[in-house]
XYZ file of C-alpha atoms in Angstrom:
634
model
C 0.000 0.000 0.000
C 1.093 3.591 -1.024
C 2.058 5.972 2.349
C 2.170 8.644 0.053
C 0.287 10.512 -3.157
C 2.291 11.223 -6.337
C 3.056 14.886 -7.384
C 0.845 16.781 -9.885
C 1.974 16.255 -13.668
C 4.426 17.887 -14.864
C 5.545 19.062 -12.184
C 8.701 16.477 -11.342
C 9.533 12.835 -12.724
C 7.072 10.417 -11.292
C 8.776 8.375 -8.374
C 8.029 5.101 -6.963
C 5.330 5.838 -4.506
C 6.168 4.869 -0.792
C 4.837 1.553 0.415
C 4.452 0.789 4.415
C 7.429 -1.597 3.892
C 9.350 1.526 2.930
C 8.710 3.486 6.109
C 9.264 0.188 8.021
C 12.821 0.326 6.667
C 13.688 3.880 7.060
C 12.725 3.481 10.796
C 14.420 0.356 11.098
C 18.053 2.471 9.407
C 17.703 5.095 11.864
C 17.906 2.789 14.375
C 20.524 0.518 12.719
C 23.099 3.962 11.620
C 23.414 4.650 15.352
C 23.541 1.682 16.497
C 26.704 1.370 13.792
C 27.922 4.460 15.133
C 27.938 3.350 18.889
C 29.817 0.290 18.172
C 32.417 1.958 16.214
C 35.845 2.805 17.554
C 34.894 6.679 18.173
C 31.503 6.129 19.712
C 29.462 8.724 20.521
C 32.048 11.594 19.792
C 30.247 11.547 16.061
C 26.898 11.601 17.004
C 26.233 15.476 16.498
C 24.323 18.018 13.841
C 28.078 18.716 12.541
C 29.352 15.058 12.484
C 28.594 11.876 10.236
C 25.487 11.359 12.202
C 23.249 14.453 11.454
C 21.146 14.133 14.330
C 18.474 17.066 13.623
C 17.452 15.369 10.070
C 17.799 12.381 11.231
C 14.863 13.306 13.780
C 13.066 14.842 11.251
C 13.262 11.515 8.861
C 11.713 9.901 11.998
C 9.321 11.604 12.753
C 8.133 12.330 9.228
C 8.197 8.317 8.099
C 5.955 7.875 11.992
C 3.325 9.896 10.524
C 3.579 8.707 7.481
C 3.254 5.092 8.462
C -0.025 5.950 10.852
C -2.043 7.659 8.538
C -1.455 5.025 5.866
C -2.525 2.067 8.631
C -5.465 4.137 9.784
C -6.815 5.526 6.122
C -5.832 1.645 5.034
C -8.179 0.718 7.924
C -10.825 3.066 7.529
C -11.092 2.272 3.879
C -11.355 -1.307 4.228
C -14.047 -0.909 6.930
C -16.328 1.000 4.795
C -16.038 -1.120 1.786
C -17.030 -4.284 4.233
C -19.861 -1.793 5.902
C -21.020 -1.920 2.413
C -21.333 -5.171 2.069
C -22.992 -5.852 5.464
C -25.618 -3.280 4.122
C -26.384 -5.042 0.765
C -26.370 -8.260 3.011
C -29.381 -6.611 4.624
C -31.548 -5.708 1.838
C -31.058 -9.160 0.003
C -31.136 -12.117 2.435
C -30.071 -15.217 -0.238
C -27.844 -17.682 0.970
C -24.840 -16.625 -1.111
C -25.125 -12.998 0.739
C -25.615 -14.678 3.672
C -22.107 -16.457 3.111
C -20.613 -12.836 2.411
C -22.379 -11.019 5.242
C -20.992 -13.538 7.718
C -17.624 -12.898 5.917
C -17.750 -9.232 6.313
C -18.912 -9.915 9.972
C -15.626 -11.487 10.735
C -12.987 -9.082 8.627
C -15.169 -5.935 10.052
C -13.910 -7.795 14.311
C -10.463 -8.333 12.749
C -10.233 -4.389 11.700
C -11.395 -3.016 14.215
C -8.371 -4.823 16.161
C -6.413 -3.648 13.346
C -7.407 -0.256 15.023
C -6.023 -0.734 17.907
C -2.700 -2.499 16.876
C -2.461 0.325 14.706
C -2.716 2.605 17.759
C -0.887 1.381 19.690
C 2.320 0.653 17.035
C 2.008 4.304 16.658
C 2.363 4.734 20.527
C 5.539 2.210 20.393
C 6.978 3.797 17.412
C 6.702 7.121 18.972
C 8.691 5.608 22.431
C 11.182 4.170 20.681
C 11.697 7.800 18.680
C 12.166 9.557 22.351
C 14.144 7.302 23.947
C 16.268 7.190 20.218
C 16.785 10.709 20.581
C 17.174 10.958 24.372
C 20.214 9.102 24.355
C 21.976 10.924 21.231
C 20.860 14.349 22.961
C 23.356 12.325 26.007
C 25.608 11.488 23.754
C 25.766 15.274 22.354
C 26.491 15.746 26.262
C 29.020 14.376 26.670
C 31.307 14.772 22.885
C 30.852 18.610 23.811
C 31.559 18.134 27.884
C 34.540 15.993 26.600
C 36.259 18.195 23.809
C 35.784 21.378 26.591
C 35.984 23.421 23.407
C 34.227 27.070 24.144
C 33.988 27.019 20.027
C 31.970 23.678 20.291
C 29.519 24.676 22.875
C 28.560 28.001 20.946
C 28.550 26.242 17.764
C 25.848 23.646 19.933
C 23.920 26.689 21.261
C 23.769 27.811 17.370
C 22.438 25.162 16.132
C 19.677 24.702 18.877
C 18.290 27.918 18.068
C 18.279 27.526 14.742
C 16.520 23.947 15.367
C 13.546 25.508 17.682
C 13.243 29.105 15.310
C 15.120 31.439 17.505
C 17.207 34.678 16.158
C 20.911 34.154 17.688
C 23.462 36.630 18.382
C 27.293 35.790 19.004
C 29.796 38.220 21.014
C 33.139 37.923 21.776
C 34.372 40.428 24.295
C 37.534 40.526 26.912
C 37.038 40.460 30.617
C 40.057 40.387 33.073
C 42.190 39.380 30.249
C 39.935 36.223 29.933
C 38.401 35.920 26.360
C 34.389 35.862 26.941
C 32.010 34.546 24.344
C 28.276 35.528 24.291
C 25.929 33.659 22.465
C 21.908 35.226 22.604
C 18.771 33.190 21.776
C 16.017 35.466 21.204
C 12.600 34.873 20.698
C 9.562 37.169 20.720
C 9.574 38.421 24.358
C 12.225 36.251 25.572
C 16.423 36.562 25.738
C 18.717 34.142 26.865
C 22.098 35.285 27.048
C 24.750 32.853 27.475
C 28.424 33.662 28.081
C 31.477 30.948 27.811
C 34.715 31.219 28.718
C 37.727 28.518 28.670
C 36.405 26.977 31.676
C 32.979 25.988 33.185
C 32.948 28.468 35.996
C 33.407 31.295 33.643
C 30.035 30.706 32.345
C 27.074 32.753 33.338
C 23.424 32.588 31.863
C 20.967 35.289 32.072
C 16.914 34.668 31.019
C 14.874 38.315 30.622
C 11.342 38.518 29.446
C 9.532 41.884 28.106
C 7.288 43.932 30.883
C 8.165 40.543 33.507
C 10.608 41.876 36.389
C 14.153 39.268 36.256
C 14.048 36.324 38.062
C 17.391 34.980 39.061
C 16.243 31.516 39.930
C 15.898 30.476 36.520
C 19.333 32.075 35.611
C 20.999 29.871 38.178
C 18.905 26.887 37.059
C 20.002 26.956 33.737
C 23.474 27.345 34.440
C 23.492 24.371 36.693
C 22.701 22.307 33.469
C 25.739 23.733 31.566
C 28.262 23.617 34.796
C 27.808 20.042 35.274
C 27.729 19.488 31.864
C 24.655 18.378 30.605
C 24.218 20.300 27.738
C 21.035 17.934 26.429
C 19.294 19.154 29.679
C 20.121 23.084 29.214
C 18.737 22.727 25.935
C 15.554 20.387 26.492
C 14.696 23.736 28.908
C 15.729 25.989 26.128
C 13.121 24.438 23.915
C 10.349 24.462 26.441
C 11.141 28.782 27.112
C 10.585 28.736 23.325
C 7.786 27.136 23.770
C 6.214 29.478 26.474
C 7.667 32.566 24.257
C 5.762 31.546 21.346
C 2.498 30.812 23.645
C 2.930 34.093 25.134
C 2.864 35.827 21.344
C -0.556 33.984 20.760
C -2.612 35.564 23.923
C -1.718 37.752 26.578
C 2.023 37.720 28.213
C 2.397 36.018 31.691
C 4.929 35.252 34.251
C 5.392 31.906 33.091
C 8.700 32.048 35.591
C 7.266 32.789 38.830
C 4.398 30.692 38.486
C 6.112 27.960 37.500
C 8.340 28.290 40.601
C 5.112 28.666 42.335
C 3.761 25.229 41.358
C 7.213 23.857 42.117
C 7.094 25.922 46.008
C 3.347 24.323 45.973
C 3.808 21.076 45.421
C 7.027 20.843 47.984
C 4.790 22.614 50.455
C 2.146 19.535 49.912
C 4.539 17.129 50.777
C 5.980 18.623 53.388
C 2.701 18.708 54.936
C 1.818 15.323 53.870
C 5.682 13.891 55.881
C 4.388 15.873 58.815
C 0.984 14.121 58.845
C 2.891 10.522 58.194
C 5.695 10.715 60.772
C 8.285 11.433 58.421
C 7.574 8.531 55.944
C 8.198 8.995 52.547
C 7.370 5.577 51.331
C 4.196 6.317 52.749
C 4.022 9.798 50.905
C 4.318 7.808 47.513
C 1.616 5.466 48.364
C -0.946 7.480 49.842
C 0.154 11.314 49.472
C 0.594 13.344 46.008
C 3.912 11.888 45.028
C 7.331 12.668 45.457
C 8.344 16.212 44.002
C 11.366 16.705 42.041
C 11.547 19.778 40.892
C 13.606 21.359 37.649
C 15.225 18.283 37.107
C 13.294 16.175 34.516
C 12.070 19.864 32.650
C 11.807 23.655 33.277
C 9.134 23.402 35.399
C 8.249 20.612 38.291
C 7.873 16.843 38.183
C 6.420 14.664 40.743
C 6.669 10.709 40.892
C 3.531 8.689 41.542
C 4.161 5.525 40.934
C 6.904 2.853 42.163
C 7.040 -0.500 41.151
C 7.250 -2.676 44.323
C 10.590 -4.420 43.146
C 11.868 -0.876 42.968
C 10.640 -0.016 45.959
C 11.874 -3.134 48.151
C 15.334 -2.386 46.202
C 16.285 0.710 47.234
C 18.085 1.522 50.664
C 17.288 3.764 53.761
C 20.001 5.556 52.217
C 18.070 5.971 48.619
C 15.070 6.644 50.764
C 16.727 9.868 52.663
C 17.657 11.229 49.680
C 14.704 10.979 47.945
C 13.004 12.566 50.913
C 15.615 15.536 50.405
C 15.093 15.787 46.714
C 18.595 15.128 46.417
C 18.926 11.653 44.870
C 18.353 12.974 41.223
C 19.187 9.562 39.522
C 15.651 8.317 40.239
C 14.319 9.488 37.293
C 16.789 6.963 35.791
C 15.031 4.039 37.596
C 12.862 1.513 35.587
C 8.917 1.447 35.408
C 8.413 4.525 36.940
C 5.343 6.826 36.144
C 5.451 10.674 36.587
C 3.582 13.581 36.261
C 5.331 16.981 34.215
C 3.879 20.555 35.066
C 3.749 22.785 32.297
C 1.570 25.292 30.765
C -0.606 25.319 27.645
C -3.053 27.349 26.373
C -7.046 27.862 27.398
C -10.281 28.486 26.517
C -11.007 29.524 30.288
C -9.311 32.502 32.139
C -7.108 31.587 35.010
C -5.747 33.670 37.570
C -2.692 33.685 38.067
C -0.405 34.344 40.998
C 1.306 37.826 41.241
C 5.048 38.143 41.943
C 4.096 38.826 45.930
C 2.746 35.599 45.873
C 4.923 32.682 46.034
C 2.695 29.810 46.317
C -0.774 28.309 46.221
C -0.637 25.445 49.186
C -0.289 27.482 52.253
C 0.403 26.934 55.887
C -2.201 27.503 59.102
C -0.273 30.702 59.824
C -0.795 32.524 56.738
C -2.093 35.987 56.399
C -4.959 36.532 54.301
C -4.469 40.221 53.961
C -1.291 39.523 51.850
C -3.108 37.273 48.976
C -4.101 40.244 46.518
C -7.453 38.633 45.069
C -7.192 34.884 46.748
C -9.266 33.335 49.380
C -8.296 30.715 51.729
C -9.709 27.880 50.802
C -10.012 24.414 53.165
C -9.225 21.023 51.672
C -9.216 17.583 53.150
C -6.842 15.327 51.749
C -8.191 12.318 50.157
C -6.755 9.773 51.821
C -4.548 11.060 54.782
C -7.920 11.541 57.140
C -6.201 13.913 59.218
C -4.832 16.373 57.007
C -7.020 19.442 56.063
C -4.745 21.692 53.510
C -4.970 24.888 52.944
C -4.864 26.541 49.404
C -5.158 30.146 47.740
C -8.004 30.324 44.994
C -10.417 32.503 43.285
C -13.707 32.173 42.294
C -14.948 30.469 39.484
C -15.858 33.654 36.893
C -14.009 36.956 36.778
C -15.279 40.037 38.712
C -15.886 42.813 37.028
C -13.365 44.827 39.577
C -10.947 42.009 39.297
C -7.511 43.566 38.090
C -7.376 41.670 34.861
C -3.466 41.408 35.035
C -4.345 38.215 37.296
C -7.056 36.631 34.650
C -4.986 34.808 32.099
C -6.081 32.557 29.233
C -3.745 29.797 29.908
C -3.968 26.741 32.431
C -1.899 24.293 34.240
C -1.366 20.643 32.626
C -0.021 17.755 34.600
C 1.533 15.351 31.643
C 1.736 12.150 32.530
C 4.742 10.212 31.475
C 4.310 7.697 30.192
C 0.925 7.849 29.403
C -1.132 5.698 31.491
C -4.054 3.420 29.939
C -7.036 3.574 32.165
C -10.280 1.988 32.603
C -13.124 4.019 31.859
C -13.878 4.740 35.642
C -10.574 5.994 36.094
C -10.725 8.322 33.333
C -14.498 9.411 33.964
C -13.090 10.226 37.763
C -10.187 12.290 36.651
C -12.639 14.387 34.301
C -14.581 15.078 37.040
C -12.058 16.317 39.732
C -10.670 18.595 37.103
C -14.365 19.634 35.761
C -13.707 18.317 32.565
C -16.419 17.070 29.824
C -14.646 15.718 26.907
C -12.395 11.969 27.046
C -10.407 13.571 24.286
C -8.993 16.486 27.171
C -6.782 13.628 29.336
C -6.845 11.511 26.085
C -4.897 11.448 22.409
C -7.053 9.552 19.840
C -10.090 8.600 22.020
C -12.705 6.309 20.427
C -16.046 8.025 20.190
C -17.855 4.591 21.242
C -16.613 2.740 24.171
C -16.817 -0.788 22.587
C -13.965 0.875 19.957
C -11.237 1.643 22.547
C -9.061 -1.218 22.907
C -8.870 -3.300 25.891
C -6.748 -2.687 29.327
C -5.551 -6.599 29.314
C -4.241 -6.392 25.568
C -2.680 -3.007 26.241
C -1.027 -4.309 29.771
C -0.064 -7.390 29.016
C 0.655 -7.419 24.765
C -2.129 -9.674 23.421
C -0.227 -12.108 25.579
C -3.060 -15.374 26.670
C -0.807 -17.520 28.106
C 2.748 -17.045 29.696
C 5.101 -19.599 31.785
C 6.686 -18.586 35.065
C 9.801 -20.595 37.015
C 8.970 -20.477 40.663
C 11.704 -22.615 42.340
C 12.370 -25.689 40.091
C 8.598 -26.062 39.058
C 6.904 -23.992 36.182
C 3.712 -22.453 36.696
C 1.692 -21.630 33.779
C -0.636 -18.895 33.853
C -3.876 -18.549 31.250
C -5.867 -15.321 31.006
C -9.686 -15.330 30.046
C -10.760 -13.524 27.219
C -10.383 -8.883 27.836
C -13.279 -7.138 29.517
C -12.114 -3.937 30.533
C -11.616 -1.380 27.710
C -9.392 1.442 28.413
C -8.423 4.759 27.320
C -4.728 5.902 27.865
C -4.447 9.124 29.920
C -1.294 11.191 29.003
C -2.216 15.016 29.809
C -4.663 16.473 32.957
C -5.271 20.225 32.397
C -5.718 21.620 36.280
C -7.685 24.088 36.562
C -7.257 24.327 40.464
C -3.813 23.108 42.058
C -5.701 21.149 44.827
C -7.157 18.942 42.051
C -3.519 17.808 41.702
C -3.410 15.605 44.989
C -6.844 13.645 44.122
C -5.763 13.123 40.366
C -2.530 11.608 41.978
C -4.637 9.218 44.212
C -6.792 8.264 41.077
C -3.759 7.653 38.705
C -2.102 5.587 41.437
C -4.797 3.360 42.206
C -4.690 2.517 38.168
C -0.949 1.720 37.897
C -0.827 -0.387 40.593
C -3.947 -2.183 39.001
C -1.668 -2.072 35.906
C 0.861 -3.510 37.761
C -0.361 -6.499 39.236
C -2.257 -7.682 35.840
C 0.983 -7.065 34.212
C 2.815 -9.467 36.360
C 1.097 -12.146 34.692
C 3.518 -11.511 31.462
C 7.069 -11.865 32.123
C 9.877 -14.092 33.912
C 8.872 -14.418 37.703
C 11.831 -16.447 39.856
C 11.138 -17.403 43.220
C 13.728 -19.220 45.187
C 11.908 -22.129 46.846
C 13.784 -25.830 47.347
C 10.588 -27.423 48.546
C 8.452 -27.290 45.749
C 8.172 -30.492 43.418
C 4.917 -29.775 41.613
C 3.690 -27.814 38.830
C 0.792 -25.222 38.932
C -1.712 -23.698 36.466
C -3.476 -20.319 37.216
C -6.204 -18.981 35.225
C -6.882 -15.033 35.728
C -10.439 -12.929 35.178
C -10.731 -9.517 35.213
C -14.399 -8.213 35.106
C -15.878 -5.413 32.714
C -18.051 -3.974 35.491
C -15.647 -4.205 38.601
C -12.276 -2.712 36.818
C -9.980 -2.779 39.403
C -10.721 -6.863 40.557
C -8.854 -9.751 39.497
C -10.075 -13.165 40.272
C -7.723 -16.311 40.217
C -8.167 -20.072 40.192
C -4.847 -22.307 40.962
C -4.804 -25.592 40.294
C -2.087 -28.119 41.438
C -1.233 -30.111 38.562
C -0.444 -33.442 40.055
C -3.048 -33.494 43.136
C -5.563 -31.290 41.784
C -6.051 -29.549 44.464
C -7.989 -26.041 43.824
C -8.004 -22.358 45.437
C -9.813 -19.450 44.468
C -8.505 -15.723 45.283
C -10.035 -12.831 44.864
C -7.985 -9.287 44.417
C -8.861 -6.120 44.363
C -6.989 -2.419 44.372
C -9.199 -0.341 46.543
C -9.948 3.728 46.345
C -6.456 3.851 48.535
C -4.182 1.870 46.411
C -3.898 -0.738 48.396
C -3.930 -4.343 47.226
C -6.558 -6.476 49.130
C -7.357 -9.838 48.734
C -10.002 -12.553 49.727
C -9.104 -16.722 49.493
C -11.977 -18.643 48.125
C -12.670 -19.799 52.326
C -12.885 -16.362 53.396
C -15.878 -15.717 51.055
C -17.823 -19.260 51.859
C -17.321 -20.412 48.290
C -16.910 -23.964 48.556
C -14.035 -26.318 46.992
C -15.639 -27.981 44.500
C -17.120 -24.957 43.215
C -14.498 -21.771 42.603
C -16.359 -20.437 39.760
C -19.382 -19.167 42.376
C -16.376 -16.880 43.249
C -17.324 -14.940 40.326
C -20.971 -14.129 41.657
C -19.610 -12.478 44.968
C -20.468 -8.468 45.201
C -18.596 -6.089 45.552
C -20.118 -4.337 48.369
C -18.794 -7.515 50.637
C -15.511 -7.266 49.187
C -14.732 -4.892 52.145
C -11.270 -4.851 54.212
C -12.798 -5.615 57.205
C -13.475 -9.184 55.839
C -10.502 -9.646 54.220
C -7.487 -11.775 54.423
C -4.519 -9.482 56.400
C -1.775 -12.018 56.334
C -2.536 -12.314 52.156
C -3.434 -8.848 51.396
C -0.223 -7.616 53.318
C 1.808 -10.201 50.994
C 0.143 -8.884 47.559
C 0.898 -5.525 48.350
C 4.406 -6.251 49.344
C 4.966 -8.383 45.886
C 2.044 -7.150 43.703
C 2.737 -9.891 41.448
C 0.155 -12.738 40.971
C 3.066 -15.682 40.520
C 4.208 -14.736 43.719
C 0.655 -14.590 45.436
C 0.049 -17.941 43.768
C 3.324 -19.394 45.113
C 2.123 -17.910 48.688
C -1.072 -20.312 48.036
C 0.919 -23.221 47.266
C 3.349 -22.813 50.034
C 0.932 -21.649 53.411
C-alpha cells in the first residue's frame, strides 16, 4: 500500500510511490546507523548536527516516516471498513444464501479491523517511544562529545544550532574580561532573551533569562546554568526548547509570568509534601503510596515533576540511604530508575481565564499561619486530603468567573497541565473520575485519539499485558503456567490532565495511582517471575479474570497439577491503592465450586473481611506468581 500521493503532472519525474514496507525500513536504518555508530571505535564523539550522524534530520526523517506510516494504517483501515460496511448493508436488503455467506464474511474481517485499530494505535504509541528514547540518548551522547572536547567554540557552535533547530534569532559576542576571552551567544525569541556567556572553563560561564514587561528572576538564571556547569548540555537545551515554547504561547494571547508561576507550582507542590511527611511521621514511602507523590523539581524539565508511581521491586530495592535522599530531593538519579510513572507541570493554552499568581505571591498550598491580607485577590480555601484523614490543607483560589473589579493582570487565558509520562491506559472509571475532579467534559482532554464509542477503545488486558493469553513462570524448580480469560475492561490511555485548580492535583494523583498499581499487578502475569523455593516439586496452572463492570478486581483459580487440588482468590486495588485480597474460604465459596467466586459483590468485598496475612503479601509483591506461590506454600 502507497504511504504517500504522487506529485501533480508535470511538475517532477514520477517516483516510486512509498509503500508501508518503505517506512518500516527507514525506521528500522535510523535505528541501525546509530547503532553502527555506537559500536564503532569513536563512539558517541560523532553523534552530532556537525558530524557523520546528522542528528536534527535524522529526527526529522523519523518523525516524518511515523506519521507517514499511521495515517497510511489508519486511512488503510478506515477504507477497508467502509467497503465491508457496504457489504454488510447489501447483506441486509437481500437475504439469499450466497449474501448470507458474504455477510458472515464481512462480519468477521469488520472484528479483525477493528483490532487492526487498535494495533495500529498502539504501534504508533511504540513507534513514537522508541523515537524519544532514540533521541534521548543521542541528545546524552551530544552531552558528553561537547563536555569531553571542553571546546568554548563547540559549545557556541551547539547553542547555534539549537536555536536555529527551535526558530530562535541568535546573536554571538566575543568580548575581553580580566584578560579572559568571553564569548556571548543570545537566543532570542519574541519576548524572551537568553544570554549565554562561555569562557575557557565551566565556571566562567554565566546565563541570564529576561522577558519583556516581567521583572528578572534569578532563579531560573541559576537553574540553567546548573545544566551547563555540570555538563549536561542535552538538559540546558531540552529547557531551552520548552522557554521557546512558552515565548511563542505568550505571542498567541496575553504575556504572563510563566517564571514565577512555574516556581510557584514547584514551592506548591514541595509545600504539599511537606505537609503530607508531617501528617505521616516522616515517611516517605508512605508519601508515595498514599500522598501526592514525590516532588522533584527542575530536574526532569523547566518546570516541576512529581513521581507517583513505584514499582514494588523498585521499591523493596532501594536503601534507607536511597530513601533519605529521595526525601531531600537530592537523589536525582531516580528518574533513571525503571517502570516509573510521573507527572510533568507545564503550561498550555485555554479556553477559560485563570488567575494567576502575582510576583508577591509565592505559592498556592499554604500553611495555618498565613495571612490573608497579603493574597491580593485569593481566598483561603479548606481542603481535606483524600486519603490522609487527618490532614485538612490549605490553598489560595479565586472564584470560578471573573469580577468585574478584578484587576485583569491576574485573569490569564492559559492553564496548568499535569503530563503524565508515560501515558497511562485507564479503565473508563478511572478516566471518567479524573474528568470530574478537574471539571472536565470531553475523554479527548486527558486523552490522544479517544474512540467516540466505548466498545472501539481497545482493551486494558491487551494493552497491559501485549495480546499475551498464556505465559510460563519458574517459581523454584517447578513452572507455573498462567492462562488469562478472554479482555473485559476497555481502556483509554491518559497522558495530559489540564488543572484548573492546584488542589485537584493531589486527588488526580490518588486516582492515577490506584490505576498503575492495578496495571501492575495484571501485568505481572507476562514476564519471567523467579522465586527461590527448594521445597516445591509440583507444577501449577493459574487462570486469571478480570471483570468489565468491577475494573480494578482480578479473580484467580490455581490448580495443582499433580493433586488437583484447587483455590480461588479474589484481588482487588481499593480507592487507597492498596492491594486487598479474599481466598476462596474467606468468602464461603466452597471447593468444588471456585467459579461461584465470580458471583460475589462487591459491596462484601470490604477490608474488614478480608485476608490481612494475604493482602499484606500482595501488596508487598504485587505480582500474581508470587501470590500464587504464597497459596501453594501456606
Amino acid at each position: 500500500m502507497s504511504t504517500s500521493n504522487p506529485p501533480a503532472p508535470g511538475t517532477e519525474p514520477l517516483r516510486p510511490p512509498r509503500t508501508i514496507s518503505d517506512e518500516f525500513r527507514t525506521l528500522q536504518s535510523t535505528v541501525d546507523l546509530f547503532q553502527r555508530q555506537l559500536d564503532s571505535p569513536s563512539g558517541t564523539i560523532n553523534l552530532h548536527p556537525f558530524g557523520p550522524v546528522n542528528t536534527a534530520q535524522t529526527h526529522t526523517t523519523f518523525v516524518q516516516s511515523c506519521n507517514r506510516l499511521r495515517s497510511s494504517l489508519l486511512a488503510y483501515r478506515d477504507t477497508t471498513l467502509a467497503s465491508w460496511g457496504q457489504l454488510l448493508a447489501a447483506s441486509m436488503q437481500h437475504p439469499d444464501n450466497h449474501t448470507a455467506i458474504a455477510s458472515k464474511r464481512a462480519r468477521v474481517a469488520a472484528q479483525e479491523l477493528g483490532e487492526m485499530h487498535k494495533v495500529t494505535d498502539a504501534l504508533y504509541e511504540d513507534i513514537s517511544g522508541c523515537q524519544k528514547i532514540l533521541f534521548d540518548a543521542a541528545g546524552d551522547a551530544i552531552s558528553r562529545t561537547v563536555v569531553g572536547a571542553k571546546s568554548p567554540t563547540l559549545l557556541a557552535e551547539r547553542l547555534r544550532a539549537c536555536a536555529k533547530r527551535l526558530g530562535l534569532a541568535h546573536y554571538t559576542d566575543v568580548q575581553r574580561r580580566d584578560d579572559i576571552e568571553i564569548t556571548t551567544v543570545t537566543l532570542a525569541g519574541g519576548i524572551s532573551v537568553i544570554d549565554v556567556d562561555i569562557g575557557p572553563r565551566w565556571d566562567h560561564m554565566h546565563v541570564k533569562i529576561s522577558v519583556s514587561d516581567v521583572t528578572h528572576d534569578s532563579r531560573i538564571d541559576s537553574l540553567m546554568l546548573k545544566r551547563l556547569q555540570t555538563g549536561d548540555i542535552h538538559g540546558f537545551e531540552t529547557m531551552v526548547e520548552e522557554l521557546a515554547q512558552l515565548d511563542r504561547l505568550t505571542q498567541t494571547k496575553s504575556p504572563v509570568n510563566f517564571i514565577h508561576n512555574t516556581f510557584a507550582v514547584a514551592t506548591t507542590l514541595a509545600e504539599i509534601q511537606k505537609q503530607e511527611l508531617e501528617a505521616l511521621d516522616g515517611d516517605i514511602m508512605r508519601v508515595l503510596k498514599c500522598g501526592s507523590g514525590v516532588v522533584l523539581p527542575y530536574v526532569r524539565h523547566v518546570g516541576p515533576s512529581t513521581l507517583y508511581f513505584m514499582p514494588a521491586v523498585v521499591q523493596h530495592g532501594l536503601s534507607d540511604e536511597d530513601w533519605a535522599r529521595i526525601k531531600s530531593n537530592t537523589m536525582h538519579e531516580v528518574t533513571q530508575l525503571p517502570g516509573c510513572l510521573w507527572l510533568d507541570f507545564a503550561w498550555e493554552l485555554s479556553n477559560k481565564q485563570h488567575c494567576f499568581l502575582s510576583e508577591q505571591v509565592e505559592q498556592y498550598c499554604v500553611g495555618a499561619d498565613h495571612m490573608a491580607d497579603d493574597s491580593g485577590p485569593f481566598s483561603v480555601v479548606r481542603h481535606q486530603h483524600p486519603l490522609i484523614h487527618n490532614l485538612e490543607l490549605q490553598f489560595l483560589e479565586t472564584s470560578d468567573s471573573k469580577p468585574q473589579d478584578q484587576n485583569a493582570d491576574y485573569w490569564i487565558p492559559y492553564t496548568l497541565v499535569a503530563r503524565v509520562s508515560p501515558s497511562l491506559p485507564s479503565c473508563a472509571l478511572t478516566v471518567r473520575a479524573v474528568m470530574a475532579a478537574t471539571g472536565q467534559s470531553d475523554a479527548s482532554s486527558v486523552s490522544q485519539d479517544s474512540p467516540r464509542l466505548l466498545e472501539d477503545a481497545p482493551t486494558l488486558e491487551r494493552l497491559i499485558c501485549a495480546n499475551t493469553a498464556r505465559t510460563v513462570h519458574n517459581v523454584g524448580p517447578t513452572k507455573m503456567q498462567i492462562n488469562m480469560e478472554a479482555p473485559q475492561i476497555r481502556a483509554w490511555s491518559i497522558c495530559r490532565v489540564p488543572i484548573a485548580r492546584v488542589r485537584e492535583i493531589v486527588e488526580v494523583v490518588s486516582l492515577l495511582r490506584r490505576q498503575a498499581v492495578f496495571n501492575e499487578l495484571l501485568g505481572s502475569c507476562v514476564g519471567i517471575t523467579t522465586v527461590d523455593c527448594e521445597s516445591m516439586e509440583t507444577g501449577a496452572s493459574v487462570t486469571v479474570k478480570t471483570f468489565a463492570n468491577d475494573p480494578f478486581r482480578i479473580d484467580m483459580y490455581v490448580q495443582v497439577e499433580q493433586t488437583g487440588v484447587s483455590m480461588g482468590v479474589v484481588l482487588r486495588v481499593s480507592e487507597d491503592g492498596c492491594i486487598l485480597a479474599w481466598t476462596h474460604q474467606t468468602l464461603g465459596v466452597s471447593d468444588s465450586d471456585l467459579t461461584d467466586m465470580s458471583n460475589i459483590p462487591a459491596a462484601s468485598l470490604t477490608k474488614a473481611t478480608s485476608h490481612a496475612v494475604l493482602s499484606k503479601a500482595a501488596a508487598i509483591s504485587s505480582s500474581i506468581p508470587i501470590i500464587a506461590h504464597w497459596l501453594l506454600t501456606h
